[in-house]
Amino acid sequence: MKPDIHPEYHEINIVMTDGTTFKTRSCYGQPGDTLRLDIDPKSHPAWTGVQRQVSSGGQIAKFNKKFAGLGTRKAG
């Protein structure tokens, strides 16, 4: 292996959607940083079998929000 090409591997905190926390090792951020999950195995339909609405919207909703005012003219 080549020396000095691998990212730093350190301990971080994970906060699940229900507020529970645990520590793991990752290359994410700096040592001691906190990663807050929007979707995790406790809330994702693939593991729970329950469908729920995700508030962030999909690709089309993001597009419409970004370009909502495009093409409208101001009176004056």
XYZ file of N, CA and C in Angstrom:
228
model
N 0.827 -1.185 0.000
C 0.000 0.000 0.000
C 0.872 1.250 0.000
N 0.360 2.285 -0.631
C 1.073 3.560 -0.653
C 0.872 4.277 0.678
N 1.921 4.873 1.212
C 1.767 5.607 2.474
C 1.078 6.958 2.259
N 0.369 7.417 3.276
C -0.246 8.748 3.328
C -1.307 9.013 2.261
N -2.008 7.982 1.767
C -3.083 8.223 0.797
C -4.456 7.925 1.391
N -4.498 7.316 2.569
C -5.770 6.937 3.167
C -6.294 8.056 4.069
N -7.615 8.307 4.056
C -8.171 9.355 4.923
C -8.087 8.943 6.390
N -8.151 9.927 7.262
C -8.103 9.669 8.703
C -9.373 8.932 9.134
N -9.225 7.910 9.928
C -10.325 7.081 10.405
C -10.465 7.353 11.897
N -11.576 7.949 12.330
C -11.726 8.386 13.710
C -13.143 8.115 14.218
N -13.382 8.379 15.493
C -14.671 8.116 16.119
C -15.595 9.330 15.970
N -16.874 9.068 15.579
C -17.891 10.117 15.470
C -19.153 9.661 16.198
N -20.075 10.585 16.416
C -21.362 10.285 17.048
C -22.448 10.261 15.980
N -23.343 9.287 16.072
C -24.480 9.169 15.167
C -25.747 9.412 15.974
N -26.655 10.270 15.448
C -27.948 10.514 16.084
C -29.021 9.999 15.132
N -29.780 9.005 15.598
C -30.846 8.406 14.797
C -32.070 9.330 14.792
N -33.069 9.008 13.980
C -34.259 9.855 13.863
C -35.069 9.895 15.150
N -34.994 8.870 15.982
C -35.748 8.867 17.241
C -34.962 9.474 18.399
N -33.748 9.974 18.123
C -32.959 10.642 19.140
C -31.902 9.779 19.803
N -31.926 8.475 19.563
C -30.900 7.622 20.155
C -29.557 7.915 19.499
N -28.486 7.737 20.261
C -27.153 8.018 19.760
C -26.243 6.815 19.962
N -25.227 6.729 19.133
C -24.182 5.737 19.319
C -22.913 6.248 18.669
N -21.803 5.632 19.003
C -20.512 6.029 18.451
C -20.054 4.966 17.467
N -19.407 5.430 16.406
C -18.832 4.534 15.420
C -17.574 5.177 14.870
N -16.845 4.434 14.070
C -15.642 4.984 13.456
C -15.929 5.235 11.980
N -15.429 6.380 11.470
C -15.722 6.786 10.109
C -14.666 7.761 9.616
N -14.713 8.056 8.315
C -13.862 9.085 7.712
C -14.604 10.418 7.642
N -15.865 10.454 8.095
C -16.710 11.650 8.039
C -16.206 12.720 8.993
N -16.075 13.938 8.540
C -15.789 15.097 9.386
C -14.520 14.998 10.202
N -14.590 15.547 11.395
C -13.473 15.574 12.329
C -13.780 14.645 13.500
N -12.774 14.245 14.260
C -13.034 13.404 15.433
C -14.022 14.088 16.385
N -15.042 13.344 16.817
C -16.051 13.869 17.733
C -17.224 14.558 17.066
N -17.226 14.712 15.736
C -18.349 15.332 15.033
C -19.613 14.494 15.202
N -20.774 15.123 14.989
C -22.062 14.447 15.100
C -22.730 14.399 13.732
N -23.194 13.213 13.345
C -23.927 13.006 12.097
C -25.381 12.719 12.455
N -26.296 13.614 12.045
C -27.725 13.433 12.323
C -28.389 12.830 11.086
N -29.049 11.699 11.272
C -29.677 10.994 10.161
C -31.107 11.468 9.950
N -31.492 11.682 8.676
C -32.876 12.010 8.328
C -33.693 10.736 8.159
N -33.064 9.715 7.628
C -33.706 8.418 7.418
C -32.744 7.349 7.906
N -33.244 6.415 8.701
C -32.414 5.337 9.215
C -33.213 4.027 9.194
N -32.617 2.899 9.560
C -33.334 1.626 9.524
C -34.588 1.582 10.395
N -34.689 2.456 11.396
C -35.889 2.478 12.241
C -37.049 3.195 11.572
N -36.771 4.038 10.551
C -37.841 4.809 9.930
C -37.991 4.552 8.432
N -37.057 3.858 7.803
C -37.108 3.646 6.352
C -38.088 2.524 6.009
N -38.947 2.735 5.019
C -39.956 1.737 4.663
C -39.371 0.396 4.227
N -38.162 0.374 3.734
C -37.559 -0.894 3.307
C -37.376 -1.840 4.495
N -37.165 -1.291 5.682
C -36.979 -2.132 6.865
C -38.230 -2.226 7.715
N -39.065 -1.182 7.721
C -40.241 -1.181 8.591
C -41.477 -1.739 7.902
N -41.552 -1.621 6.579
C -42.731 -2.064 5.850
C -43.863 -1.058 5.901
N -43.653 0.089 6.515
C -44.663 1.134 6.645
C -44.266 2.301 5.758
N -45.187 2.745 4.913
C -44.918 3.882 4.050
C -45.179 5.159 4.816
N -44.306 6.182 4.633
C -44.536 7.489 5.229
C -44.062 8.545 4.247
N -44.590 9.734 4.382
C -44.247 10.832 3.494
C -42.941 11.467 3.946
N -41.966 11.584 3.055
C -40.719 12.270 3.362
C -40.933 13.737 3.051
N -40.637 14.608 4.016
C -40.977 16.023 3.891
C -40.086 16.778 2.908
N -38.925 16.233 2.561
C -37.994 16.985 1.717
C -38.420 17.023 0.252
N -39.296 16.133 -0.186
C -39.756 16.128 -1.566
C -38.790 15.432 -2.498
N -39.206 15.244 -3.739
C -38.372 14.560 -4.710
C -37.657 15.525 -5.631
N -37.124 15.000 -6.700
C -36.361 15.793 -7.649
C -37.231 16.858 -8.320
N -38.460 16.507 -8.661
C -39.354 17.464 -9.334
C -39.726 18.597 -8.384
N -40.004 18.270 -7.132
C -40.339 19.305 -6.151
C -39.166 20.254 -5.941
N -37.957 19.721 -5.899
C -36.770 20.559 -5.740
C -36.590 21.475 -6.950
N -36.823 20.940 -8.152
C -36.713 21.727 -9.374
C -37.739 22.858 -9.373
N -38.992 22.523 -9.071
C -40.057 23.533 -9.060
C -39.789 24.614 -8.026
N -39.268 24.254 -6.874
C -38.956 25.243 -5.843
C -37.830 26.163 -6.298
N -36.814 25.593 -6.949
C -35.661 26.366 -7.384
C -36.023 27.377 -8.480
N -36.878 26.960 -9.412
C -37.196 27.803 -10.559
C -38.638 28.342 -10.502
N -39.207 28.505 -9.324
C -40.601 28.945 -9.183
C -40.841 30.327 -9.748
N -39.910 31.245 -9.597
C -40.120 32.619 -10.043
C -39.598 32.914 -11.442
N -39.076 31.925 -12.115
C -38.506 32.129 -13.435
C -39.617 32.416 -14.448
N -39.459 33.479 -15.205
C -40.435 33.801 -16.243
C -41.528 34.764 -15.805
N -41.581 35.069 -14.528
C -42.582 36.050 -14.075
C -41.957 37.431 -14.101
N -42.756 38.401 -14.501
C -42.271 39.775 -14.602
C -42.923 40.617 -13.507
N -42.151 41.590 -13.046
C -42.670 42.529 -12.052
C -43.304 43.711 -12.789
N -44.433 44.185 -12.280
C -45.110 45.338 -12.873
C -44.292 46.601 -12.589
N -44.161 47.418 -13.589
C -43.465 48.659 -13.292
C -42.842 49.255 -14.423
